[in-house]
RNA sequence: GGAGAGGUGGCUGAGCGGUCUAAAGCACCGCAUUGCUAAUGCGGCGUAGGUGUCAAAGCCUACCGGGGGUUCGAAUCCCCCCCUCUCCGCCA
């Protein structure tokens, strides 16, 4: 994912918490850790929250959990009584019947009151539960600051220019590769027209990425660009509210997707799979729409941070086993690296530190490309292993022959190529002294020329 | 967008206000039996939560597309929504 971690990856929590569990902003709508797991591993969870810089009242959670269980027992007993009573009514004579019906009516009220109480406790409980982030891979670097993420490896050499390199803004203007003014006129700031070779590059990058991921067994999808609210919620996005990153369509429950992670993850919402079907490897092409709320003033020049871009995304469902999802995570990162190595873009791989993981990720690697125009590294991809955190909310489970019941699968997502960021990296790294831009070898079959200008 | 039909357990499919604790069949598993393949009989066969236990068994509750309502009692009646199929309209 190419995204501002502060705003999207962190997925800020709601400010207000409406009481109804079905309310779109209700905390239960977020992915979360299993309640029983938290209860049984309270110390480990507490330690993890601390590492991630998240404050949670686990004592309160424990209290509420006990209250909840007691209430469930009580409510179930009341319902049992009610059922028993009802079954007597058909056989009763008229006199006792009236009395029984009356008693039943009272029982119904009791049950309703208990249920109401249970709901209240559940709301409070889930509010805490939803604030608890996923557990963390033992090898992930512990740290609070973005700078504490660890560069695990670097590939390629930042190009040395014997001239003053231009940034993508200058390059795009010079070669008429985009039209920001027209974009703003048509749709507002943050929207843009790609033009000329940039259009060909966009198509070429998609083709190139799609060919590679397909080679690695990812099933290609071109996905809807909109999704229902409950799909957004299932994948852990907050569709509405003040700080949302998501555009929603008025008077409907539809939203513009921020990534194909949402649509691909949604494909198996509430499904029970057979463990033998796993892993499932999906790739999706979609447009991505992001409001970038709260991101004003940060790198707003050009197309580094925009409200819409096109992306090829990888998504995987694996067996509920950390060894499995870990291996898939490595594979996804390897594919991302293969893509950027093929493009000849220098990059480094960051092992994201605990404080910057966001809620759902168990571990996350970002690729940052060298961007000469910024004279620094810039995020181009992001790959997360969400273990079962997202699947719990999505309701994607699997059955394995030897085990009773079902387990939540593990989900992973990663960027194959996000067009705007990749475009910046290509343009800036391949610029020449004469102002022209060389087209990377691997893209030429689709671009149809070897340089711009 | 309009009209009609329909969504029930892994699948087929009955039930249309009161042991539904969901019939039956298929599939699947176990046992028995028949010298093999196969057939037959018997039993089992879901998910989630709670309780219980060292663990389990067991017991309780919920779940018949989703949500809400009526009722002592709802798969069954009422309202809203979603989806599928057929036909019509519109359209790239």
Coordinates of C-alpha atoms (C1' of nucleotides) in Angstrom, one line a residue:
Chain A
X1 CA 0.0 0.0 0.0
X2 CA 1.2 3.4 -0.8
X3 CA -0.2 5.4 1.9
X4 CA 0.6 7.8 4.6
X5 CA 1.0 5.6 7.6
X6 CA -0.1 8.2 10.0
X7 CA -3.5 8.5 8.4
X8 CA -4.3 5.2 6.8
X9 CA -2.2 2.4 8.3
X10 CA -2.9 3.7 11.7
X11 CA -6.6 3.7 11.0
X12 CA -7.6 6.1 13.7
X13 CA -10.3 5.1 16.0
X14 CA -13.7 6.6 16.2
X15 CA -14.2 9.6 18.4
X16 CA -17.7 8.7 19.4
X17 CA -19.1 5.2 20.0
X18 CA -22.7 4.8 19.3
X19 CA -24.4 2.2 21.4
X20 CA -25.9 0.0 18.8
X21 CA -23.7 -2.9 17.7
X22 CA -24.8 -2.5 14.1
X23 CA -23.9 1.1 14.0
X24 CA -21.3 1.6 11.3
X25 CA -19.0 3.2 13.8
X26 CA -19.4 0.6 16.4
X27 CA -16.0 -0.7 17.5
X28 CA -17.0 -4.3 17.0
X29 CA -16.9 -3.5 13.3
X30 CA -13.1 -3.4 13.5
X31 CA -11.0 -6.4 13.1
X32 CA -9.8 -7.7 16.4
X33 CA -8.1 -10.3 18.6
X34 CA -10.2 -13.1 19.9
X35 CA -11.6 -12.3 23.3
X36 CA -10.8 -15.6 24.9
X37 CA -7.2 -15.3 23.6
X38 CA -6.8 -11.9 25.2
X39 CA -8.2 -13.3 28.4
X40 CA -5.9 -16.3 28.4
X41 CA -2.8 -14.4 27.4
X42 CA -3.4 -11.1 29.2
X43 CA 0.3 -10.5 30.1
X44 CA 1.5 -11.1 26.5
X45 CA -1.2 -8.8 25.2
X46 CA -0.4 -6.1 27.7
X47 CA 3.3 -6.3 26.7
X48 CA 2.4 -6.2 23.0
X49 CA 0.2 -3.1 23.5
X50 CA 3.0 -1.4 25.3
X51 CA 5.4 -2.2 22.5
X52 CA 3.0 -0.7 20.0
X53 CA 2.3 2.3 22.0
X54 CA -1.3 1.5 22.6
X55 CA -3.0 2.2 25.9
X56 CA -5.7 -0.3 26.8
X57 CA -7.5 -1.0 30.1
X58 CA -7.1 -4.7 30.2
X59 CA -8.4 -4.9 33.8
X60 CA -11.6 -3.4 32.7
X61 CA -11.8 -5.8 29.8
X62 CA -11.4 -8.7 32.2
X63 CA -14.1 -7.4 34.5
X64 CA -16.5 -6.8 31.6
X65 CA -15.7 -10.2 30.1
X66 CA -16.7 -11.9 33.3
X67 CA -19.9 -9.8 33.6
X68 CA -20.7 -10.8 30.0
X69 CA -20.3 -14.5 30.6
X70 CA -22.4 -14.3 33.8
X71 CA -25.1 -12.5 31.9
X72 CA -25.1 -15.0 29.0
X73 CA -25.6 -17.8 31.5
X74 CA -28.4 -16.0 33.1
X75 CA -30.1 -15.1 29.8
X76 CA -29.8 -18.6 28.5
X77 CA -31.4 -19.9 31.7
X78 CA -34.3 -17.5 31.3
X79 CA -34.8 -18.5 27.7
X80 CA -34.7 -22.1 28.7
X81 CA -37.4 -21.4 31.3
X82 CA -39.4 -19.6 28.7
X83 CA -39.2 -22.4 26.2
X84 CA -40.2 -24.9 28.7
X85 CA -43.2 -22.8 29.7
X86 CA -44.3 -22.3 26.2
X87 CA -44.3 -26.0 25.5
X88 CA -46.8 -26.6 28.3
X89 CA -49.4 -24.1 27.0
X90 CA -50.9 -26.2 24.1
X91 CA -51.8 -29.0 26.6
X92 CA -53.0 -26.8 29.4
X93 CA -56.7 -26.2 30.1
X94 CA -58.2 -22.8 29.7
X95 CA -57.7 -21.7 33.3
X96 CA -54.1 -22.6 33.7
X97 CA -53.4 -21.5 30.2
X98 CA -54.2 -17.9 30.9
X99 CA -51.9 -18.0 33.9
X100 CA -49.1 -19.5 31.9
X101 CA -49.5 -17.0 29.1
X102 CA -49.3 -14.3 31.7
X103 CA -46.1 -15.8 33.2
X104 CA -44.7 -16.1 29.8
X105 CA -45.2 -12.5 29.1
X106 CA -43.3 -11.6 32.2
X107 CA -40.5 -13.9 31.2
X108 CA -40.3 -12.2 27.9
X109 CA -39.8 -8.9 29.6
X110 CA -37.1 -10.4 31.9
X111 CA -35.3 -11.8 28.9
X112 CA -35.5 -8.5 27.0
X113 CA -34.1 -6.6 30.0
X114 CA -31.2 -9.1 30.3
X115 CA -30.5 -8.9 26.6
X116 CA -30.4 -5.2 26.8
X117 CA -27.9 -5.3 29.7
X118 CA -25.8 -7.8 27.8
X119 CA -25.7 -5.6 24.8
X120 CA -24.5 -2.7 26.8
X121 CA -21.7 -4.7 28.3
X122 CA -20.8 -6.0 25.0
X123 CA -20.5 -2.5 23.5
X124 CA -18.1 -1.5 26.3
X125 CA -16.2 -4.7 26.0
X126 CA -15.8 -4.5 22.2
X127 CA -14.7 -0.9 22.5
X128 CA -11.7 -2.0 24.5
X129 CA -11.2 -5.2 22.5
X130 CA -11.2 -3.2 19.2
X131 CA -8.5 -0.9 20.5
X132 CA -6.1 -3.9 21.0
X133 CA -3.8 -4.3 18.1
X134 CA -2.8 -7.6 16.6
X135 CA 0.0 -9.5 18.2
X136 CA 3.4 -8.9 16.7
X137 CA 6.0 -11.1 15.0
X138 CA 8.8 -11.8 17.6
X139 CA 11.4 -10.5 15.2
X140 CA 9.7 -7.3 14.3
X141 CA 11.8 -4.3 15.6
X142 CA 10.4 -2.8 18.8
X143 CA 10.1 0.9 18.6
X144 CA 7.7 3.8 18.7
X145 CA 9.0 6.1 15.9
X146 CA 8.8 5.7 12.2
X147 CA 12.6 6.0 12.2
X148 CA 12.9 2.9 14.3
X149 CA 11.9 0.7 11.5
X150 CA 14.9 -1.3 10.3
X151 CA 16.2 -1.3 6.8
X152 CA 16.8 -5.0 6.4
X153 CA 18.4 -4.7 2.9
X154 CA 19.0 -2.3 0.2
X155 CA 19.1 -3.1 -3.5
X156 CA 20.7 -1.1 -6.2
X157 CA 22.7 2.1 -6.1
X158 CA 21.0 5.5 -6.1
X159 CA 22.0 7.0 -9.5
X160 CA 24.8 9.6 -9.5
X161 CA 23.9 12.5 -11.7
X162 CA 26.5 14.8 -13.2
X163 CA 23.8 17.4 -13.4
X164 CA 21.1 18.7 -11.0
X165 CA 18.3 16.1 -11.2
X166 CA 14.7 17.3 -11.6
X167 CA 11.9 16.1 -9.5
X168 CA 8.9 14.4 -11.0
X169 CA 6.9 17.6 -11.0
X170 CA 9.5 19.3 -13.2
X171 CA 9.9 16.2 -15.4
X172 CA 6.1 15.8 -15.9
X173 CA 5.7 19.5 -16.8
X174 CA 8.7 19.4 -19.2
X175 CA 7.3 16.4 -21.0
X176 CA 3.6 17.1 -20.5
X177 CA 3.1 13.9 -18.7
X178 CA 0.3 15.1 -16.6
X179 CA -2.2 18.0 -16.2
X180 CA -2.8 18.8 -12.6
X181 CA -4.7 22.0 -13.3
X182 CA -7.2 20.2 -15.5
X183 CA -7.5 17.5 -12.8
X184 CA -8.2 20.2 -10.2
X185 CA -10.7 21.9 -12.5
X186 CA -12.6 18.6 -13.2
X187 CA -12.4 16.9 -9.8
X188 CA -10.5 19.1 -7.4
X189 CA -7.1 19.2 -5.9
X190 CA -5.5 15.8 -5.8
X191 CA -6.9 14.6 -9.0
X192 CA -4.9 14.7 -12.2
X193 CA -4.8 13.7 -15.8
X194 CA -1.9 11.5 -16.9
X195 CA -0.9 12.3 -20.5
X196 CA 1.1 11.1 -23.3
X197 CA 3.9 8.7 -22.3
X198 CA 2.7 8.6 -18.7
X199 CA -0.4 6.9 -19.9
X200 CA 1.6 4.4 -21.8
X201 CA 3.8 3.9 -18.7
X202 CA 0.8 3.4 -16.5
X203 CA -0.5 0.6 -18.8
X204 CA 3.0 -0.8 -19.2
X205 CA 3.5 -0.9 -15.4
X206 CA 0.2 -2.7 -15.0
X207 CA 1.0 -5.2 -17.7
X208 CA 4.5 -5.8 -16.4
X209 CA 3.4 -6.3 -12.8
X210 CA 0.5 -8.5 -13.8
X211 CA 2.7 -10.8 -15.9
X212 CA 5.0 -11.2 -13.0
X213 CA 2.4 -11.9 -10.3
X214 CA 0.6 -14.3 -12.6
X215 CA 3.9 -16.2 -13.1
X216 CA 4.0 -16.6 -9.4
X217 CA 0.5 -18.2 -9.3
X218 CA -1.6 -15.2 -8.3
X219 CA -5.0 -15.3 -9.9
X220 CA -5.7 -12.1 -11.7
X221 CA -8.8 -10.0 -10.9
X222 CA -9.9 -6.7 -12.1
X223 CA -12.1 -5.6 -9.2
X224 CA -15.0 -3.3 -8.5
X225 CA -13.8 0.2 -7.5
X226 CA -16.6 0.4 -5.1
X227 CA -17.6 -1.8 -2.2
X228 CA -20.4 -2.1 0.3
X229 CA -19.8 -0.6 3.7
X230 CA -19.7 -4.0 5.4
X231 CA -17.0 -5.2 3.1
X232 CA -14.9 -2.1 4.0
X233 CA -15.5 -2.9 7.7
X234 CA -14.7 -6.5 7.3
X235 CA -11.3 -5.6 5.9
X236 CA -10.8 -3.1 8.7
X237 CA -11.5 0.2 7.1
X238 CA -13.6 2.9 8.6
X239 CA -16.0 4.0 5.8
X240 CA -17.6 7.0 7.5
X241 CA -16.7 9.5 10.2
X242 CA -14.5 12.5 10.5
X243 CA -11.1 11.0 10.0
X244 CA -12.0 8.5 7.3
X245 CA -9.8 7.9 4.4
X246 CA -12.7 6.6 2.4
X247 CA -15.0 8.3 0.0
X248 CA -18.6 7.2 0.4
X249 CA -21.5 7.5 -1.9
X250 CA -24.3 9.6 -0.5
X251 CA -27.6 7.8 0.2
X252 CA -26.1 4.4 -0.4
X253 CA -24.0 2.0 1.6
X254 CA -21.3 2.1 -1.1
X255 CA -17.8 3.5 -0.9
X256 CA -15.0 4.0 -3.3
X257 CA -12.3 1.5 -2.4
X258 CA -9.0 2.7 -1.1
X259 CA -7.2 -0.5 -2.4
X260 CA -8.1 -3.8 -4.0
X261 CA -7.2 -5.3 -0.6
X262 CA -10.8 -4.4 0.3
X263 CA -12.5 -6.1 -2.7
X264 CA -10.1 -9.1 -2.8
X265 CA -10.5 -9.6 0.9
X266 CA -14.2 -9.3 0.5
X267 CA -14.4 -12.1 -2.1
X268 CA -14.5 -14.7 0.7
X269 CA -16.4 -12.8 3.3
X270 CA -18.3 -15.2 5.7
X271 CA -17.1 -18.2 3.8
X272 CA -15.8 -21.5 5.3
X273 CA -13.0 -23.0 3.2
X274 CA -11.4 -26.3 3.3
X275 CA -7.8 -26.1 4.5
X276 CA -6.7 -28.0 1.5
X277 CA -7.8 -25.1 -0.7
X278 CA -5.3 -22.9 0.9
X279 CA -3.3 -20.9 0.2
X280 CA -5.3 -18.8 -2.2
X281 CA -3.3 -16.2 -4.0
X282 CA -5.2 -13.3 -5.6
X283 CA -4.1 -10.2 -7.5
X284 CA -6.4 -7.3 -8.2
X285 CA -6.2 -4.3 -10.4
X286 CA -8.3 -1.4 -9.2
X287 CA -8.4 2.3 -8.8
X288 CA -7.8 3.5 -5.3
X289 CA -9.5 6.5 -3.8
X290 CA -8.3 8.2 -0.7
X291 CA -9.4 11.4 0.9
X292 CA -6.0 11.8 2.6
X293 CA -7.7 13.6 5.4
X294 CA -5.2 15.3 7.7
X295 CA -2.4 14.9 5.2
X296 CA -2.4 18.5 4.0
X297 CA 0.9 20.2 3.6
X298 CA 2.8 17.0 3.4
X299 CA 4.4 16.2 0.0
X300 CA 1.4 17.6 -1.8
X301 CA 3.3 18.6 -4.9
X302 CA 2.8 16.5 -8.0
X303 CA 1.4 13.1 -7.8
X304 CA 3.1 11.7 -4.7
X305 CA 0.0 12.0 -2.6
X306 CA -3.2 12.0 -4.6
X307 CA -6.9 11.1 -4.2
X308 CA -7.0 8.6 -6.9
X309 CA -4.5 6.2 -8.4
X310 CA -4.3 2.8 -10.0
X311 CA -2.8 -0.2 -8.3
X312 CA -2.1 -3.9 -8.7
X313 CA -2.5 -5.5 -5.3
X314 CA -1.6 -8.9 -4.0
X315 CA -3.8 -10.7 -1.5
X316 CA -3.4 -14.1 0.0
X317 CA -5.4 -16.4 2.3
X318 CA -3.3 -19.0 4.0
X319 CA -3.9 -21.8 6.5
X320 CA -4.1 -20.5 10.1
X321 CA -0.5 -21.2 10.8
X322 CA 2.1 -18.5 11.4
X323 CA 4.7 -20.6 9.5
X324 CA 2.4 -20.6 6.5
X325 CA 1.6 -16.9 6.5
X326 CA 5.2 -16.0 7.3
X327 CA 6.3 -17.9 4.2
X328 CA 3.7 -16.2 2.1
X329 CA 4.7 -12.9 3.5
X330 CA 8.3 -13.5 2.4
X331 CA 7.0 -14.5 -1.0
X332 CA 5.0 -11.4 -1.4
X333 CA 7.9 -9.2 -0.5
X334 CA 10.1 -11.2 -2.9
X335 CA 7.7 -10.5 -5.7
X336 CA 7.6 -6.8 -4.9
X337 CA 11.4 -6.8 -5.0
X338 CA 11.5 -8.8 -8.3
X339 CA 9.2 -6.1 -9.8
X340 CA 11.4 -3.2 -8.8
X341 CA 14.6 -5.0 -9.5
X342 CA 13.3 -5.6 -13.0
X343 CA 12.5 -1.9 -13.3
X344 CA 16.0 -1.1 -12.1
X345 CA 14.8 1.1 -9.3
X346 CA 17.0 1.2 -6.2
X347 CA 15.1 0.4 -3.1
X348 CA 15.4 -0.6 0.5
X349 CA 13.2 -3.0 2.5
X350 CA 12.0 -1.8 5.8
X351 CA 10.9 -4.1 8.6
X352 CA 8.3 -1.8 10.2
X353 CA 8.7 -1.3 13.9
X354 CA 6.0 -2.1 16.4
X355 CA 4.8 1.4 16.9
X356 CA 4.2 1.9 13.3
X357 CA 2.5 -1.3 12.3
X358 CA -1.1 -0.2 12.6
X359 CA -3.7 -2.4 14.2
X360 CA -4.1 -5.4 11.9
X361 CA -0.5 -6.1 10.9
X362 CA 1.4 -8.8 12.7
X363 CA 4.4 -7.8 10.6
X364 CA 4.9 -5.4 7.8
X365 CA 7.5 -4.7 5.2
X366 CA 7.6 -1.6 3.1
X367 CA 9.7 -1.0 0.0
X368 CA 11.0 2.4 -0.3
X369 CA 12.4 3.5 -3.7
X370 CA 15.1 6.0 -4.1
X371 CA 13.5 9.2 -5.4
X372 CA 16.2 11.6 -6.6
X373 CA 13.8 14.5 -6.8
X374 CA 13.1 14.3 -3.1
X375 CA 16.6 13.2 -2.5
X376 CA 15.3 10.5 -0.1
X377 CA 13.5 7.2 0.0
X378 CA 9.8 7.2 -0.7
X379 CA 7.3 4.4 0.1
X380 CA 6.3 2.5 -3.0
X381 CA 4.9 -0.7 -1.6
X382 CA 3.7 -2.2 1.7
X383 CA 3.2 -5.9 2.5
X384 CA 1.4 -7.0 5.7
X385 CA 0.7 -10.2 7.4
X386 CA -2.5 -9.8 9.3
X387 CA -2.6 -13.3 10.6
X388 CA -6.2 -14.1 11.6
X389 CA -6.9 -10.5 12.8
X390 CA -8.6 -9.4 9.6
X391 CA -10.2 -12.8 8.9
X392 CA -12.0 -12.8 12.2
X393 CA -13.8 -9.7 11.1
X394 CA -14.3 -10.9 7.6
X395 CA -15.6 -14.2 8.8
X396 CA -13.3 -16.1 6.5
X397 CA -12.7 -19.5 8.1
X398 CA -11.4 -22.9 7.2
X399 CA -12.0 -26.4 8.3
X400 CA -9.2 -28.9 8.8
X401 CA -10.0 -32.6 8.9
X402 CA -8.3 -33.3 12.2
X403 CA -9.6 -30.4 14.1
X404 CA -13.1 -29.7 15.4
X405 CA -14.9 -26.6 14.4
X406 CA -13.3 -24.0 12.2
X407 CA -10.4 -21.6 12.4
X408 CA -9.9 -18.1 11.0
X409 CA -7.6 -18.1 8.0
X410 CA -4.6 -15.8 7.8
X411 CA -4.7 -13.0 5.3
X412 CA -1.9 -11.0 3.8
X413 CA -1.8 -8.1 1.4
X414 CA 0.9 -6.3 -0.5
X415 CA 1.4 -3.9 -3.3
X416 CA 2.6 -5.2 -6.6
X417 CA 2.7 -1.8 -8.1
X418 CA 1.0 1.5 -7.2
X419 CA 1.2 3.5 -10.4
X420 CA 1.8 7.1 -9.2
X421 CA 4.6 6.2 -6.8
X422 CA 6.2 3.8 -9.3
X423 CA 5.9 6.4 -12.0
X424 CA 7.7 8.9 -9.8
X425 CA 10.5 6.5 -9.2
X426 CA 10.9 5.6 -12.8
X427 CA 10.9 9.2 -14.1
X428 CA 13.3 10.5 -11.5
X429 CA 15.7 7.6 -11.7
X430 CA 15.8 7.4 -15.4
X431 CA 16.2 11.1 -16.2
X432 CA 19.2 12.0 -18.4
X433 CA 21.4 15.0 -18.7
X434 CA 19.7 16.2 -21.8
X435 CA 16.3 16.2 -20.0
X436 CA 15.1 13.0 -21.6
X437 CA 13.8 10.0 -19.7
X438 CA 14.9 6.5 -20.6
X439 CA 12.1 3.9 -20.5
X440 CA 13.1 0.9 -18.4
X441 CA 13.9 -2.1 -20.7
X442 CA 11.1 -4.2 -19.3
X443 CA 8.4 -1.7 -20.0
X444 CA 9.4 -1.0 -23.6
X445 CA 7.3 -3.8 -25.2
X446 CA 4.2 -2.0 -23.9
X447 CA 5.4 1.6 -24.2
X448 CA 6.6 1.2 -27.7
X449 CA 9.5 3.6 -27.4
X450 CA 12.8 3.6 -25.5
X451 CA 12.8 7.2 -24.2
X452 CA 10.7 10.2 -23.5
X453 CA 11.9 13.5 -25.1
Chain B
rG1 C1' -35.7 0.7 -13.4
rG2 C1' -40.6 -2.5 -13.7
rA3 C1' -43.2 -7.4 -13.0
rG4 C1' -43.1 -12.3 -11.2
rA5 C1' -40.7 -16.6 -8.6
rG6 C1' -37.5 -17.9 -5.0
rG7 C1' -33.3 -18.0 -0.9
rU8 C1' -34.0 -24.0 4.6
rG9 C1' -27.9 -28.0 7.3
rG10 C1' -21.9 -30.0 2.3
rC11 C1' -25.7 -30.7 -1.7
rU12 C1' -31.1 -32.0 -3.3
rG13 C1' -35.5 -30.9 -0.8
rA14 C1' -40.1 -31.1 2.8
rG15 C1' -42.1 -28.1 6.5
rC16 C1' -45.8 -22.4 6.1
rG17 C1' -47.9 -20.6 14.4
rG18 C1' -46.8 -25.2 19.3
rU19 C1' -41.8 -31.9 21.1
rC20 C1' -38.7 -28.4 14.5
rU21 C1' -34.4 -30.8 19.8
rA22 C1' -35.8 -29.3 11.1
rA23 C1' -38.5 -34.9 7.5
rA24 C1' -36.4 -37.6 3.6
rG25 C1' -32.6 -38.5 0.0
rC26 C1' -27.5 -37.9 -1.6
rA27 C1' -22.6 -37.3 0.0
rC28 C1' -19.3 -38.4 4.1
rC29 C1' -17.5 -41.2 8.6
rG30 C1' -17.8 -45.5 12.1
rC31 C1' -19.6 -50.4 13.1
rA32 C1' -21.8 -55.0 11.5
rU33 C1' -22.5 -58.3 7.5
rU34 C1' -21.6 -60.7 2.7
rG35 C1' -15.1 -64.7 0.0
rC36 C1' -13.4 -59.2 -4.1
rU37 C1' -15.7 -54.5 -6.6
rA38 C1' -20.3 -53.6 -4.9
rA39 C1' -24.7 -54.1 -1.9
rU40 C1' -27.4 -54.1 2.8
rG41 C1' -28.5 -52.9 8.0
rC42 C1' -27.4 -49.9 12.3
rG43 C1' -25.3 -45.5 14.3
rG44 C1' -23.0 -40.9 13.6
rC45 C1' -22.9 -36.5 10.7
rG46 C1' -23.1 -28.4 11.2
rU47 C1' -21.6 -23.5 13.2
rA48 C1' -21.1 -20.1 17.3
rG49 C1' -21.5 -18.7 22.5
rG50 C1' -22.1 -20.3 27.6
rU51 C1' -21.4 -24.0 31.3
rG52 C1' -18.4 -28.0 32.7
rU53 C1' -13.5 -30.6 32.9
rC54 C1' -6.5 -31.6 33.8
rA55 C1' -8.8 -32.7 29.2
rA56 C1' -13.3 -34.6 27.5
rA57 C1' -18.2 -36.3 27.7
rG58 C1' -22.5 -34.0 29.0
rC59 C1' -25.9 -29.9 29.6
rC60 C1' -27.9 -25.0 28.1
rU61 C1' -28.6 -21.1 24.4
rA62 C1' -28.6 -19.1 19.5
rC63 C1' -28.5 -19.9 14.1
rC64 C1' -33.7 -22.0 8.3
rG65 C1' -30.4 -14.9 3.2
rG66 C1' -29.7 -10.2 6.8
rG67 C1' -32.2 -6.8 10.3
rG68 C1' -36.5 -5.4 13.0
rG69 C1' -41.6 -6.5 14.7
rU70 C1' -46.2 -9.4 16.4
rU71 C1' -46.9 -13.7 20.0
rC72 C1' -46.6 -17.4 26.0
rG73 C1' -44.3 -19.6 21.5
rA74 C1' -41.9 -17.9 14.7
rA75 C1' -38.3 -21.6 9.5
rU76 C1' -43.7 -20.6 9.5
rC77 C1' -47.3 -14.2 10.3
rC78 C1' -45.9 -8.6 9.4
rC79 C1' -42.2 -4.6 7.9
rC80 C1' -37.4 -3.1 5.8
rC81 C1' -33.0 -4.6 3.2
rC82 C1' -29.7 -8.0 0.4
rC83 C1' -29.1 -11.8 -3.2
rU84 C1' -30.5 -15.4 -7.2
rC85 C1' -33.6 -16.8 -11.4
rU86 C1' -37.3 -15.5 -15.4
rC87 C1' -39.6 -11.8 -18.3
rC88 C1' -39.9 -6.5 -19.8
rG89 C1' -37.5 -1.7 -20.3
rC90 C1' -32.8 1.0 -20.7
rC91 C1' -27.7 0.9 -22.1
rA92 C1' -21.7 0.5 -23.1

